[in-house]
Amino acid sequence: MELEPNQPLGIFDSGLGGLTVASAIKQLLPDERIIYFGDTAHLPYGDKSADSIIYYSRKIADFLLTYNCKTILVACNTASATAFTELHRIFGDKALVIDVIDPVVSYVTEKFPASKIGVIGTKNTINSNTYTLKIREKNPGAEVVSMAAPLLVPMIEEGFIYDDISNAIIRTYLSNELLEGIEVMILGCTHYPIIRNQIRKYYDFRVEVIDSAEIVARHLKEKLASENLLAGSRQDEDLFFVSDFTDYFGKIGRMFFDSSINLLKSDIWK
Ligand code: DGL
Protein backbone atom coordinates (compact mmCIF):
# COMPACT_ATOMS: atom_id res chain seq x y z
CA MET A 1 0.00 0.00 0.00
CA GLU A 2 1.59 3.27 -1.13
CA LEU A 3 -0.05 6.13 0.73
CA GLU A 4 1.00 9.79 0.62
CA PRO A 5 0.82 12.33 3.48
CA ASN A 6 -1.25 14.79 1.47
CA GLN A 7 -4.11 12.41 0.75
CA PRO A 8 -7.26 13.38 2.71
CA LEU A 9 -8.70 11.62 5.75
CA GLY A 10 -11.89 9.68 5.06
CA ILE A 11 -14.30 9.61 8.01
CA PHE A 12 -17.84 8.27 8.23
CA ASP A 13 -20.75 7.80 10.58
CA SER A 14 -24.46 7.08 10.29
CA GLY A 15 -25.12 10.78 10.84
CA LEU A 16 -23.69 13.74 12.68
CA GLY A 17 -22.14 11.81 15.59
CA GLY A 18 -18.89 11.35 13.72
CA LEU A 19 -18.57 15.14 13.57
CA THR A 20 -17.50 14.98 17.22
CA VAL A 21 -14.53 12.89 16.07
CA ALA A 22 -13.91 14.98 12.93
CA SER A 23 -13.91 18.15 15.00
CA ALA A 24 -11.42 16.76 17.56
CA ILE A 25 -9.22 15.69 14.63
CA LYS A 26 -9.43 19.15 13.08
CA GLN A 27 -8.27 20.75 16.31
CA LEU A 28 -5.37 18.38 16.73
CA LEU A 29 -4.42 18.10 13.06
CA PRO A 30 -5.46 21.34 11.35
CA ASP A 31 -3.41 20.62 8.24
CA GLU A 32 -5.31 17.45 7.40
CA ARG A 33 -8.10 17.60 4.85
CA ILE A 34 -11.29 15.80 5.87
CA ILE A 35 -13.78 14.03 3.60
CA TYR A 36 -16.76 13.20 5.82
CA PHE A 37 -19.77 11.05 5.01
CA GLY A 38 -22.88 11.00 7.23
CA ASP A 39 -25.33 8.32 6.14
CA THR A 40 -28.39 10.23 7.30
CA ALA A 41 -30.62 8.31 4.87
CA HIS A 42 -30.04 5.13 6.87
CA LEU A 43 -29.72 6.55 10.37
CA PRO A 44 -29.93 5.08 12.97
CA TYR A 45 -27.56 2.16 12.46
CA GLY A 46 -28.16 1.14 16.08
CA ASP A 47 -31.06 -1.16 15.28
CA LYS A 48 -30.22 -2.25 11.71
CA SER A 49 -29.10 -5.79 10.88
CA ALA A 50 -25.39 -6.56 10.72
CA ASP A 51 -25.76 -7.35 6.98
CA SER A 52 -27.20 -3.89 6.29
CA ILE A 53 -24.53 -2.08 8.30
CA ILE A 54 -21.77 -4.00 6.53
CA TYR A 55 -23.35 -3.22 3.16
CA TYR A 56 -23.68 0.52 3.92
CA SER A 57 -20.17 0.71 5.34
CA ARG A 58 -18.63 -0.98 2.30
CA LYS A 59 -20.37 1.40 -0.09
CA ILE A 60 -19.27 4.41 1.96
CA ALA A 61 -15.68 3.16 2.10
CA ASP A 62 -15.75 2.79 -1.71
CA PHE A 63 -17.04 6.35 -1.95
CA LEU A 64 -14.28 7.70 0.32
CA LEU A 65 -11.69 5.93 -1.79
CA THR A 66 -12.93 7.79 -4.88
CA TYR A 67 -11.52 10.85 -3.04
CA ASN A 68 -8.24 9.01 -2.64
CA CYS A 69 -8.52 9.00 1.17
CA LYS A 70 -5.59 7.62 3.15
CA THR A 71 -7.87 6.55 6.01
CA ILE A 72 -11.26 4.97 6.39
CA LEU A 73 -12.02 6.09 9.90
CA VAL A 74 -15.15 4.38 11.14
CA ALA A 75 -16.36 7.23 13.39
CA CYS A 76 -19.34 5.17 14.50
CA ASN A 77 -19.29 2.65 17.33
CA THR A 78 -22.10 0.62 15.81
CA ALA A 79 -20.27 0.20 12.49
CA SER A 80 -16.99 -0.33 14.38
CA ALA A 81 -18.59 -3.17 16.37
CA THR A 82 -20.33 -4.70 13.36
CA ALA A 83 -18.43 -3.97 10.16
CA PHE A 84 -14.83 -3.19 11.12
CA THR A 85 -13.43 -6.71 10.58
CA GLU A 86 -15.02 -6.88 7.13
CA LEU A 87 -13.88 -3.36 6.19
CA HIS A 88 -10.36 -4.14 7.30
CA ARG A 89 -10.34 -7.34 5.24
CA ILE A 90 -11.61 -5.61 2.09
CA PHE A 91 -9.92 -2.20 2.29
CA GLY A 92 -6.91 -2.84 4.53
CA ASP A 93 -4.52 -2.79 1.58
CA LYS A 94 -5.91 0.49 0.17
CA ALA A 95 -6.12 2.73 3.23
CA LEU A 96 -5.60 2.75 6.99
CA VAL A 97 -8.84 1.34 8.36
CA ILE A 98 -9.38 2.64 11.90
CA ASP A 99 -12.19 2.03 14.39
CA VAL A 100 -13.29 4.07 17.40
CA ILE A 101 -13.54 1.26 19.95
CA ASP A 102 -9.95 -0.03 20.25
CA PRO A 103 -8.37 3.36 21.11
CA VAL A 104 -10.94 3.93 23.87
CA VAL A 105 -10.48 0.42 25.28
CA SER A 106 -6.69 0.92 25.41
CA TYR A 107 -7.06 4.30 27.11
CA VAL A 108 -9.53 3.12 29.72
CA THR A 109 -7.75 -0.11 30.61
CA GLU A 110 -4.47 1.78 31.06
CA LYS A 111 -5.86 4.74 32.99
CA PHE A 112 -8.52 3.04 35.10
CA PRO A 113 -7.42 -0.57 35.60
CA ALA A 114 -9.27 -1.03 38.90
CA SER A 115 -12.44 0.98 38.34
CA LYS A 116 -16.01 -0.16 37.76
CA ILE A 117 -16.70 0.80 34.16
CA GLY A 118 -20.06 1.60 32.58
CA VAL A 119 -20.71 1.64 28.84
CA ILE A 120 -23.71 3.11 27.08
CA GLY A 121 -24.32 2.82 23.35
CA THR A 122 -26.79 1.75 20.69
CA LYS A 123 -28.55 -1.61 20.86
CA ASN A 124 -26.19 -3.11 18.28
CA THR A 125 -23.04 -1.90 20.02
CA ILE A 126 -24.17 -3.13 23.42
CA ASN A 127 -25.58 -6.45 22.17
CA SER A 128 -22.31 -7.15 20.35
CA ASN A 129 -20.60 -7.02 23.77
CA THR A 130 -17.54 -5.63 21.97
CA TYR A 131 -16.50 -3.20 24.72
CA THR A 132 -16.81 -5.74 27.52
CA LEU A 133 -14.93 -8.43 25.61
CA LYS A 134 -12.14 -6.10 24.53
CA ILE A 135 -11.74 -4.55 27.99
CA ARG A 136 -11.59 -8.02 29.60
CA GLU A 137 -9.09 -9.18 26.99
CA LYS A 138 -6.71 -6.50 28.26
CA ASN A 139 -7.79 -6.61 31.87
CA PRO A 140 -9.45 -9.96 32.73
CA GLY A 141 -10.58 -8.81 36.18
CA ALA A 142 -12.34 -5.66 34.95
CA GLU A 143 -15.85 -4.96 36.17
CA VAL A 144 -17.85 -3.74 33.18
CA VAL A 145 -21.58 -3.07 32.93
CA SER A 146 -23.19 -1.97 29.70
CA MET A 147 -26.59 -0.68 28.72
CA ALA A 148 -28.27 0.30 25.47
CA ALA A 149 -29.66 3.84 25.35
CA PRO A 150 -31.46 3.82 21.98
CA LEU A 151 -33.35 7.10 22.40
CA LEU A 152 -30.20 9.20 22.67
CA VAL A 153 -29.24 9.18 18.97
CA PRO A 154 -32.64 10.28 17.59
CA MET A 155 -32.90 12.78 20.48
CA ILE A 156 -29.58 14.38 19.51
CA GLU A 157 -30.28 14.24 15.76
CA GLU A 158 -33.54 16.10 16.45
CA GLY A 159 -31.70 18.78 18.39
CA PHE A 160 -32.93 17.94 21.91
CA ILE A 161 -29.72 18.63 23.77
CA TYR A 162 -30.02 21.14 26.62
CA ASP A 163 -33.68 20.97 27.59
CA ASP A 164 -36.22 19.21 29.80
CA ILE A 165 -36.77 16.43 27.28
CA SER A 166 -33.10 15.55 26.94
CA ASN A 167 -32.52 15.82 30.69
CA ALA A 168 -35.47 13.51 31.42
CA ILE A 169 -34.25 10.91 28.91
CA ILE A 170 -30.66 11.09 30.18
CA ARG A 171 -31.83 10.78 33.79
CA THR A 172 -34.07 7.82 33.00
CA TYR A 173 -31.24 5.88 31.41
CA LEU A 174 -28.49 6.77 33.86
CA SER A 175 -30.57 6.05 36.94
CA ASN A 176 -30.89 2.41 35.88
CA GLU A 177 -29.61 0.29 38.78
CA LEU A 178 -27.31 -1.59 36.40
CA LEU A 179 -25.07 1.48 36.28
CA GLU A 180 -24.98 1.97 40.04
CA GLY A 181 -21.51 2.56 41.48
CA ILE A 182 -19.66 3.11 38.21
CA GLU A 183 -16.55 5.27 38.41
CA VAL A 184 -15.92 5.58 34.68
CA MET A 185 -18.49 5.97 31.92
CA ILE A 186 -17.60 5.17 28.33
CA LEU A 187 -19.74 7.02 25.83
CA GLY A 188 -19.92 4.15 23.36
CA CYS A 189 -21.51 6.17 20.60
CA THR A 190 -19.98 9.09 18.74
CA HIS A 191 -23.17 11.11 19.12
CA TYR A 192 -22.88 11.18 22.89
CA PRO A 193 -19.99 13.66 23.33
CA ILE A 194 -22.57 16.27 22.30
CA ILE A 195 -24.38 15.61 25.61
CA ARG A 196 -21.24 14.81 27.64
CA ASN A 197 -21.65 17.83 29.90
CA GLN A 198 -25.21 16.90 30.79
CA ILE A 199 -24.04 13.39 31.61
CA ARG A 200 -21.19 14.72 33.79
CA LYS A 201 -23.66 17.00 35.52
CA TYR A 202 -26.05 14.12 36.19
CA TYR A 203 -23.20 12.42 38.08
CA ASP A 204 -22.29 15.64 39.87
CA PHE A 205 -18.91 15.45 38.12
CA ARG A 206 -17.97 12.43 40.28
CA VAL A 207 -17.82 9.95 37.39
CA GLU A 208 -15.08 10.12 34.74
CA VAL A 209 -17.01 10.51 31.49
CA ILE A 210 -14.75 9.48 28.65
CA ASP A 211 -14.56 11.71 25.58
CA SER A 212 -13.91 9.17 22.86
CA ALA A 213 -13.57 11.86 20.17
CA GLU A 214 -10.36 13.26 21.68
CA ILE A 215 -8.93 9.81 22.33
CA VAL A 216 -9.55 8.73 18.74
CA ALA A 217 -8.00 11.95 17.41
CA ARG A 218 -4.85 11.36 19.47
CA HIS A 219 -4.71 7.74 18.33
CA LEU A 220 -5.04 8.83 14.70
CA LYS A 221 -2.23 11.35 15.10
CA GLU A 222 0.08 8.67 16.53
CA LYS A 223 -0.86 6.24 13.78
CA LEU A 224 -0.27 8.77 10.98
CA ALA A 225 3.03 9.84 12.54
CA SER A 226 4.24 6.25 12.84
CA GLU A 227 3.43 5.66 9.15
CA ASN A 228 4.97 9.00 8.05
CA LEU A 229 1.58 10.08 6.78
CA LEU A 230 0.98 13.37 8.60
CA ALA A 231 0.05 16.11 6.11
CA GLY A 232 2.85 18.65 5.89
CA SER A 233 0.85 21.76 5.05
CA ARG A 234 -2.74 23.00 4.85
CA GLN A 235 -4.69 21.08 2.21
CA ASP A 236 -7.83 21.90 0.20
CA GLU A 237 -11.13 22.58 1.94
CA ASP A 238 -12.91 19.84 3.87
CA LEU A 239 -15.97 18.22 2.34
CA PHE A 240 -18.99 16.99 4.27
CA PHE A 241 -21.39 14.67 2.49
CA VAL A 242 -24.76 13.46 3.70
CA SER A 243 -26.97 10.90 2.01
CA ASP A 244 -30.07 12.89 2.99
CA PHE A 245 -30.48 16.46 4.21
CA THR A 246 -31.74 16.81 7.76
CA ASP A 247 -32.40 20.20 9.33
CA TYR A 248 -30.18 19.64 12.24
CA PHE A 249 -27.12 18.27 10.48
CA GLY A 250 -26.27 21.68 9.06
CA LYS A 251 -26.78 23.38 12.43
CA ILE A 252 -24.67 20.91 14.41
CA GLY A 253 -22.11 20.88 11.64
CA ARG A 254 -21.77 24.63 11.95
CA MET A 255 -21.55 24.30 15.73
CA PHE A 256 -18.42 22.20 15.27
CA PHE A 257 -16.93 23.71 12.14
CA ASP A 258 -18.19 27.32 12.16
CA SER A 259 -19.78 28.61 9.03
CA SER A 260 -17.00 27.05 6.99
CA ILE A 261 -18.81 23.72 6.72
CA ASN A 262 -19.47 22.78 3.14
CA LEU A 263 -22.45 20.41 3.21
CA LEU A 264 -23.13 18.39 0.07
CA LYS A 265 -25.74 15.79 -0.71
CA SER A 266 -24.37 12.62 -2.19
CA ASP A 267 -26.53 10.09 -4.00
CA ILE A 268 -24.37 7.02 -3.55
CA TRP A 269 -27.52 4.99 -2.87
CA LYS A 270 -29.03 5.59 -6.29
N1 DGL B 1 -22.76 7.53 16.05
C1 DGL B 1 -23.21 6.18 15.94
C2 DGL B 1 -22.46 5.30 16.92
O1 DGL B 1 -21.37 5.69 17.32
C3 DGL B 1 -24.70 6.18 16.03
C4 DGL B 1 -25.33 4.92 15.65
C5 DGL B 1 -26.68 5.01 15.09
O2 DGL B 1 -26.83 5.50 13.99
O3 DGL B 1 -27.60 4.45 15.72
O4 DGL B 1 -22.85 4.21 17.29
mmCIF file of C-alpha atoms and ligand atoms in Angstrom:
data_model
loop_
_atom_site.group_PDB
_atom_site.id
_atom_site.type_symbol
_atom_site.label_atom_id
_atom_site.label_comp_id
_atom_site.label_asym_id
_atom_site.label_seq_id
_atom_site.Cartn_x
_atom_site.Cartn_y
_atom_site.Cartn_z
ATOM 1 C CA MET A 1 0.000 0.000 0.000
ATOM 2 C CA GLU A 2 1.590 3.273 -1.135
ATOM 3 C CA LEU A 3 -0.053 6.125 0.729
ATOM 4 C CA GLU A 4 1.001 9.789 0.624
ATOM 5 C CA PRO A 5 0.823 12.334 3.482
ATOM 6 C CA ASN A 6 -1.250 14.795 1.475
ATOM 7 C CA GLN A 7 -4.114 12.410 0.746
ATOM 8 C CA PRO A 8 -7.257 13.379 2.715
ATOM 9 C CA LEU A 9 -8.703 11.622 5.747
ATOM 10 C CA GLY A 10 -11.892 9.677 5.059
ATOM 11 C CA ILE A 11 -14.295 9.614 8.009
ATOM 12 C CA PHE A 12 -17.838 8.272 8.229
ATOM 13 C CA ASP A 13 -20.753 7.796 10.583
ATOM 14 C CA SER A 14 -24.460 7.079 10.291
ATOM 15 C CA GLY A 15 -25.125 10.782 10.836
ATOM 16 C CA LEU A 16 -23.695 13.738 12.676
ATOM 17 C CA GLY A 17 -22.137 11.807 15.589
ATOM 18 C CA GLY A 18 -18.889 11.349 13.718
ATOM 19 C CA LEU A 19 -18.566 15.136 13.573
ATOM 20 C CA THR A 20 -17.499 14.985 17.215
ATOM 21 C CA VAL A 21 -14.530 12.894 16.065
ATOM 22 C CA ALA A 22 -13.915 14.980 12.932
ATOM 23 C CA SER A 23 -13.905 18.154 15.000
ATOM 24 C CA ALA A 24 -11.420 16.757 17.556
ATOM 25 C CA ILE A 25 -9.218 15.688 14.634
ATOM 26 C CA LYS A 26 -9.426 19.146 13.081
ATOM 27 C CA GLN A 27 -8.273 20.747 16.312
ATOM 28 C CA LEU A 28 -5.372 18.376 16.729
ATOM 29 C CA LEU A 29 -4.422 18.097 13.060
ATOM 30 C CA PRO A 30 -5.464 21.343 11.354
ATOM 31 C CA ASP A 31 -3.409 20.618 8.237
ATOM 32 C CA GLU A 32 -5.305 17.453 7.400
ATOM 33 C CA ARG A 33 -8.102 17.600 4.851
ATOM 34 C CA ILE A 34 -11.291 15.796 5.871
ATOM 35 C CA ILE A 35 -13.783 14.031 3.605
ATOM 36 C CA TYR A 36 -16.762 13.199 5.820
ATOM 37 C CA PHE A 37 -19.765 11.048 5.012
ATOM 38 C CA GLY A 38 -22.880 10.996 7.233
ATOM 39 C CA ASP A 39 -25.327 8.321 6.141
ATOM 40 C CA THR A 40 -28.393 10.229 7.299
ATOM 41 C CA ALA A 41 -30.621 8.313 4.866
ATOM 42 C CA HIS A 42 -30.045 5.127 6.870
ATOM 43 C CA LEU A 43 -29.715 6.554 10.373
ATOM 44 C CA PRO A 44 -29.934 5.079 12.973
ATOM 45 C CA TYR A 45 -27.559 2.164 12.462
ATOM 46 C CA GLY A 46 -28.160 1.142 16.075
ATOM 47 C CA ASP A 47 -31.065 -1.161 15.284
ATOM 48 C CA LYS A 48 -30.224 -2.251 11.709
ATOM 49 C CA SER A 49 -29.099 -5.795 10.884
ATOM 50 C CA ALA A 50 -25.386 -6.561 10.716
ATOM 51 C CA ASP A 51 -25.760 -7.347 6.981
ATOM 52 C CA SER A 52 -27.200 -3.886 6.287
ATOM 53 C CA ILE A 53 -24.532 -2.078 8.299
ATOM 54 C CA ILE A 54 -21.766 -4.004 6.534
ATOM 55 C CA TYR A 55 -23.349 -3.223 3.158
ATOM 56 C CA TYR A 56 -23.682 0.523 3.916
ATOM 57 C CA SER A 57 -20.175 0.710 5.343
ATOM 58 C CA ARG A 58 -18.630 -0.984 2.304
ATOM 59 C CA LYS A 59 -20.374 1.404 -0.092
ATOM 60 C CA ILE A 60 -19.274 4.414 1.958
ATOM 61 C CA ALA A 61 -15.683 3.160 2.102
ATOM 62 C CA ASP A 62 -15.747 2.786 -1.707
ATOM 63 C CA PHE A 63 -17.043 6.351 -1.947
ATOM 64 C CA LEU A 64 -14.282 7.697 0.324
ATOM 65 C CA LEU A 65 -11.688 5.932 -1.790
ATOM 66 C CA THR A 66 -12.925 7.792 -4.880
ATOM 67 C CA TYR A 67 -11.517 10.852 -3.044
ATOM 68 C CA ASN A 68 -8.244 9.007 -2.637
ATOM 69 C CA CYS A 69 -8.522 8.997 1.172
ATOM 70 C CA LYS A 70 -5.593 7.625 3.149
ATOM 71 C CA THR A 71 -7.869 6.548 6.010
ATOM 72 C CA ILE A 72 -11.261 4.975 6.387
ATOM 73 C CA LEU A 73 -12.019 6.085 9.901
ATOM 74 C CA VAL A 74 -15.155 4.383 11.138
ATOM 75 C CA ALA A 75 -16.364 7.228 13.386
ATOM 76 C CA CYS A 76 -19.342 5.171 14.499
ATOM 77 C CA ASN A 77 -19.288 2.654 17.328
ATOM 78 C CA THR A 78 -22.103 0.621 15.813
ATOM 79 C CA ALA A 79 -20.269 0.202 12.492
ATOM 80 C CA SER A 80 -16.988 -0.335 14.381
ATOM 81 C CA ALA A 81 -18.587 -3.171 16.373
ATOM 82 C CA THR A 82 -20.331 -4.696 13.360
ATOM 83 C CA ALA A 83 -18.432 -3.971 10.161
ATOM 84 C CA PHE A 84 -14.833 -3.192 11.115
ATOM 85 C CA THR A 85 -13.428 -6.709 10.580
ATOM 86 C CA GLU A 86 -15.023 -6.882 7.130
ATOM 87 C CA LEU A 87 -13.876 -3.357 6.193
ATOM 88 C CA HIS A 88 -10.357 -4.139 7.305
ATOM 89 C CA ARG A 89 -10.339 -7.338 5.238
ATOM 90 C CA ILE A 90 -11.608 -5.612 2.086
ATOM 91 C CA PHE A 91 -9.924 -2.205 2.287
ATOM 92 C CA GLY A 92 -6.913 -2.835 4.526
ATOM 93 C CA ASP A 93 -4.522 -2.793 1.575
ATOM 94 C CA LYS A 94 -5.912 0.495 0.174
ATOM 95 C CA ALA A 95 -6.125 2.725 3.232
ATOM 96 C CA LEU A 96 -5.597 2.749 6.986
ATOM 97 C CA VAL A 97 -8.843 1.341 8.360
ATOM 98 C CA ILE A 98 -9.382 2.641 11.897
ATOM 99 C CA ASP A 99 -12.193 2.030 14.386
ATOM 100 C CA VAL A 100 -13.285 4.071 17.405
ATOM 101 C CA ILE A 101 -13.538 1.258 19.950
ATOM 102 C CA ASP A 102 -9.950 -0.030 20.247
ATOM 103 C CA PRO A 103 -8.367 3.357 21.109
ATOM 104 C CA VAL A 104 -10.937 3.930 23.874
ATOM 105 C CA VAL A 105 -10.480 0.421 25.281
ATOM 106 C CA SER A 106 -6.685 0.922 25.406
ATOM 107 C CA TYR A 107 -7.057 4.303 27.107
ATOM 108 C CA VAL A 108 -9.532 3.122 29.721
ATOM 109 C CA THR A 109 -7.747 -0.113 30.607
ATOM 110 C CA GLU A 110 -4.472 1.779 31.062
ATOM 111 C CA LYS A 111 -5.864 4.742 32.985
ATOM 112 C CA PHE A 112 -8.522 3.039 35.098
ATOM 113 C CA PRO A 113 -7.418 -0.573 35.599
ATOM 114 C CA ALA A 114 -9.266 -1.029 38.895
ATOM 115 C CA SER A 115 -12.443 0.975 38.335
ATOM 116 C CA LYS A 116 -16.007 -0.155 37.760
ATOM 117 C CA ILE A 117 -16.702 0.802 34.155
ATOM 118 C CA GLY A 118 -20.062 1.604 32.584
ATOM 119 C CA VAL A 119 -20.709 1.639 28.842
ATOM 120 C CA ILE A 120 -23.713 3.114 27.078
ATOM 121 C CA GLY A 121 -24.316 2.816 23.348
ATOM 122 C CA THR A 122 -26.786 1.754 20.686
ATOM 123 C CA LYS A 123 -28.545 -1.612 20.863
ATOM 124 C CA ASN A 124 -26.190 -3.110 18.280
ATOM 125 C CA THR A 125 -23.039 -1.901 20.020
ATOM 126 C CA ILE A 126 -24.172 -3.129 23.423
ATOM 127 C CA ASN A 127 -25.585 -6.453 22.166
ATOM 128 C CA SER A 128 -22.309 -7.154 20.347
ATOM 129 C CA ASN A 129 -20.597 -7.022 23.770
ATOM 130 C CA THR A 130 -17.540 -5.634 21.971
ATOM 131 C CA TYR A 131 -16.499 -3.198 24.719
ATOM 132 C CA THR A 132 -16.813 -5.744 27.524
ATOM 133 C CA LEU A 133 -14.933 -8.430 25.612
ATOM 134 C CA LYS A 134 -12.137 -6.096 24.527
ATOM 135 C CA ILE A 135 -11.740 -4.551 27.987
ATOM 136 C CA ARG A 136 -11.590 -8.024 29.603
ATOM 137 C CA GLU A 137 -9.089 -9.177 26.994
ATOM 138 C CA LYS A 138 -6.705 -6.500 28.263
ATOM 139 C CA ASN A 139 -7.790 -6.612 31.872
ATOM 140 C CA PRO A 140 -9.452 -9.955 32.733
ATOM 141 C CA GLY A 141 -10.583 -8.806 36.183
ATOM 142 C CA ALA A 142 -12.338 -5.656 34.948
ATOM 143 C CA GLU A 143 -15.853 -4.958 36.175
ATOM 144 C CA VAL A 144 -17.854 -3.744 33.179
ATOM 145 C CA VAL A 145 -21.583 -3.069 32.931
ATOM 146 C CA SER A 146 -23.185 -1.975 29.701
ATOM 147 C CA MET A 147 -26.586 -0.676 28.725
ATOM 148 C CA ALA A 148 -28.272 0.299 25.465
ATOM 149 C CA ALA A 149 -29.659 3.835 25.349
ATOM 150 C CA PRO A 150 -31.457 3.817 21.980
ATOM 151 C CA LEU A 151 -33.349 7.097 22.399
ATOM 152 C CA LEU A 152 -30.202 9.197 22.666
ATOM 153 C CA VAL A 153 -29.240 9.182 18.974
ATOM 154 C CA PRO A 154 -32.643 10.283 17.594
ATOM 155 C CA MET A 155 -32.897 12.779 20.475
ATOM 156 C CA ILE A 156 -29.579 14.379 19.506
ATOM 157 C CA GLU A 157 -30.279 14.239 15.756
ATOM 158 C CA GLU A 158 -33.544 16.100 16.449
ATOM 159 C CA GLY A 159 -31.699 18.777 18.389
ATOM 160 C CA PHE A 160 -32.928 17.942 21.914
ATOM 161 C CA ILE A 161 -29.717 18.626 23.768
ATOM 162 C CA TYR A 162 -30.016 21.139 26.620
ATOM 163 C CA ASP A 163 -33.684 20.969 27.586
ATOM 164 C CA ASP A 164 -36.225 19.214 29.799
ATOM 165 C CA ILE A 165 -36.773 16.429 27.282
ATOM 166 C CA SER A 166 -33.101 15.552 26.940
ATOM 167 C CA ASN A 167 -32.522 15.820 30.691
ATOM 168 C CA ALA A 168 -35.472 13.508 31.416
ATOM 169 C CA ILE A 169 -34.246 10.908 28.912
ATOM 170 C CA ILE A 170 -30.664 11.090 30.176
ATOM 171 C CA ARG A 171 -31.831 10.784 33.789
ATOM 172 C CA THR A 172 -34.070 7.821 32.999
ATOM 173 C CA TYR A 173 -31.238 5.880 31.411
ATOM 174 C CA LEU A 174 -28.494 6.771 33.857
ATOM 175 C CA SER A 175 -30.570 6.047 36.937
ATOM 176 C CA ASN A 176 -30.886 2.408 35.876
ATOM 177 C CA GLU A 177 -29.611 0.287 38.776
ATOM 178 C CA LEU A 178 -27.313 -1.588 36.404
ATOM 179 C CA LEU A 179 -25.071 1.475 36.283
ATOM 180 C CA GLU A 180 -24.975 1.970 40.044
ATOM 181 C CA GLY A 181 -21.509 2.564 41.480
ATOM 182 C CA ILE A 182 -19.665 3.109 38.212
ATOM 183 C CA GLU A 183 -16.550 5.272 38.411
ATOM 184 C CA VAL A 184 -15.922 5.583 34.678
ATOM 185 C CA MET A 185 -18.494 5.972 31.920
ATOM 186 C CA ILE A 186 -17.596 5.167 28.328
ATOM 187 C CA LEU A 187 -19.741 7.017 25.829
ATOM 188 C CA GLY A 188 -19.917 4.147 23.357
ATOM 189 C CA CYS A 189 -21.514 6.173 20.600
ATOM 190 C CA THR A 190 -19.976 9.085 18.744
ATOM 191 C CA HIS A 191 -23.171 11.106 19.116
ATOM 192 C CA TYR A 192 -22.885 11.185 22.887
ATOM 193 C CA PRO A 193 -19.992 13.657 23.333
ATOM 194 C CA ILE A 194 -22.572 16.270 22.302
ATOM 195 C CA ILE A 195 -24.377 15.607 25.615
ATOM 196 C CA ARG A 196 -21.241 14.808 27.643
ATOM 197 C CA ASN A 197 -21.651 17.835 29.897
ATOM 198 C CA GLN A 198 -25.208 16.900 30.793
ATOM 199 C CA ILE A 199 -24.037 13.386 31.612
ATOM 200 C CA ARG A 200 -21.191 14.715 33.788
ATOM 201 C CA LYS A 201 -23.658 16.995 35.520
ATOM 202 C CA TYR A 202 -26.047 14.115 36.189
ATOM 203 C CA TYR A 203 -23.203 12.420 38.083
ATOM 204 C CA ASP A 204 -22.287 15.642 39.870
ATOM 205 C CA PHE A 205 -18.914 15.453 38.121
ATOM 206 C CA ARG A 206 -17.971 12.428 40.278
ATOM 207 C CA VAL A 207 -17.815 9.955 37.387
ATOM 208 C CA GLU A 208 -15.083 10.120 34.739
ATOM 209 C CA VAL A 209 -17.015 10.509 31.491
ATOM 210 C CA ILE A 210 -14.745 9.484 28.646
ATOM 211 C CA ASP A 211 -14.559 11.709 25.578
ATOM 212 C CA SER A 212 -13.906 9.173 22.855
ATOM 213 C CA ALA A 213 -13.570 11.858 20.172
ATOM 214 C CA GLU A 214 -10.363 13.261 21.681
ATOM 215 C CA ILE A 215 -8.932 9.814 22.331
ATOM 216 C CA VAL A 216 -9.553 8.734 18.739
ATOM 217 C CA ALA A 217 -8.003 11.952 17.412
ATOM 218 C CA ARG A 218 -4.849 11.364 19.468
ATOM 219 C CA HIS A 219 -4.708 7.745 18.331
ATOM 220 C CA LEU A 220 -5.039 8.829 14.697
ATOM 221 C CA LYS A 221 -2.232 11.348 15.105
ATOM 222 C CA GLU A 222 0.085 8.675 16.527
ATOM 223 C CA LYS A 223 -0.862 6.242 13.783
ATOM 224 C CA LEU A 224 -0.267 8.767 10.980
ATOM 225 C CA ALA A 225 3.026 9.837 12.540
ATOM 226 C CA SER A 226 4.236 6.249 12.841
ATOM 227 C CA GLU A 227 3.434 5.657 9.154
ATOM 228 C CA ASN A 228 4.967 8.997 8.054
ATOM 229 C CA LEU A 229 1.576 10.079 6.782
ATOM 230 C CA LEU A 230 0.981 13.367 8.604
ATOM 231 C CA ALA A 231 0.049 16.112 6.108
ATOM 232 C CA GLY A 232 2.850 18.648 5.886
ATOM 233 C CA SER A 233 0.853 21.762 5.053
ATOM 234 C CA ARG A 234 -2.738 23.005 4.853
ATOM 235 C CA GLN A 235 -4.690 21.077 2.214
ATOM 236 C CA ASP A 236 -7.831 21.902 0.199
ATOM 237 C CA GLU A 237 -11.126 22.576 1.937
ATOM 238 C CA ASP A 238 -12.908 19.841 3.867
ATOM 239 C CA LEU A 239 -15.973 18.224 2.336
ATOM 240 C CA PHE A 240 -18.992 16.988 4.273
ATOM 241 C CA PHE A 241 -21.395 14.668 2.489
ATOM 242 C CA VAL A 242 -24.760 13.461 3.704
ATOM 243 C CA SER A 243 -26.972 10.897 2.013
ATOM 244 C CA ASP A 244 -30.073 12.886 2.989
ATOM 245 C CA PHE A 245 -30.483 16.455 4.207
ATOM 246 C CA THR A 246 -31.739 16.809 7.760
ATOM 247 C CA ASP A 247 -32.396 20.204 9.332
ATOM 248 C CA TYR A 248 -30.181 19.635 12.241
ATOM 249 C CA PHE A 249 -27.122 18.273 10.481
ATOM 250 C CA GLY A 250 -26.271 21.679 9.059
ATOM 251 C CA LYS A 251 -26.779 23.377 12.433
ATOM 252 C CA ILE A 252 -24.674 20.908 14.411
ATOM 253 C CA GLY A 253 -22.115 20.884 11.642
ATOM 254 C CA ARG A 254 -21.767 24.632 11.952
ATOM 255 C CA MET A 255 -21.554 24.304 15.728
ATOM 256 C CA PHE A 256 -18.417 22.201 15.266
ATOM 257 C CA PHE A 257 -16.925 23.709 12.143
ATOM 258 C CA ASP A 258 -18.194 27.320 12.158
ATOM 259 C CA SER A 259 -19.777 28.607 9.025
ATOM 260 C CA SER A 260 -17.003 27.052 6.995
ATOM 261 C CA ILE A 261 -18.808 23.721 6.718
ATOM 262 C CA ASN A 262 -19.472 22.780 3.140
ATOM 263 C CA LEU A 263 -22.453 20.414 3.206
ATOM 264 C CA LEU A 264 -23.133 18.387 0.072
ATOM 265 C CA LYS A 265 -25.738 15.787 -0.706
ATOM 266 C CA SER A 266 -24.373 12.620 -2.187
ATOM 267 C CA ASP A 267 -26.527 10.092 -3.996
ATOM 268 C CA ILE A 268 -24.371 7.018 -3.553
ATOM 269 C CA TRP A 269 -27.524 4.989 -2.870
ATOM 270 C CA LYS A 270 -29.034 5.592 -6.290
HETATM 271 N N1 DGL B 1 -22.757 7.531 16.052
HETATM 272 C C1 DGL B 1 -23.215 6.178 15.942
HETATM 273 C C2 DGL B 1 -22.456 5.295 16.917
HETATM 274 O O1 DGL B 1 -21.373 5.687 17.323
HETATM 275 C C3 DGL B 1 -24.703 6.184 16.029
HETATM 276 C C4 DGL B 1 -25.326 4.920 15.655
HETATM 277 C C5 DGL B 1 -26.683 5.006 15.094
HETATM 278 O O2 DGL B 1 -26.832 5.503 13.990
HETATM 279 O O3 DGL B 1 -27.596 4.455 15.723
HETATM 280 O O4 DGL B 1 -22.855 4.215 17.287
#
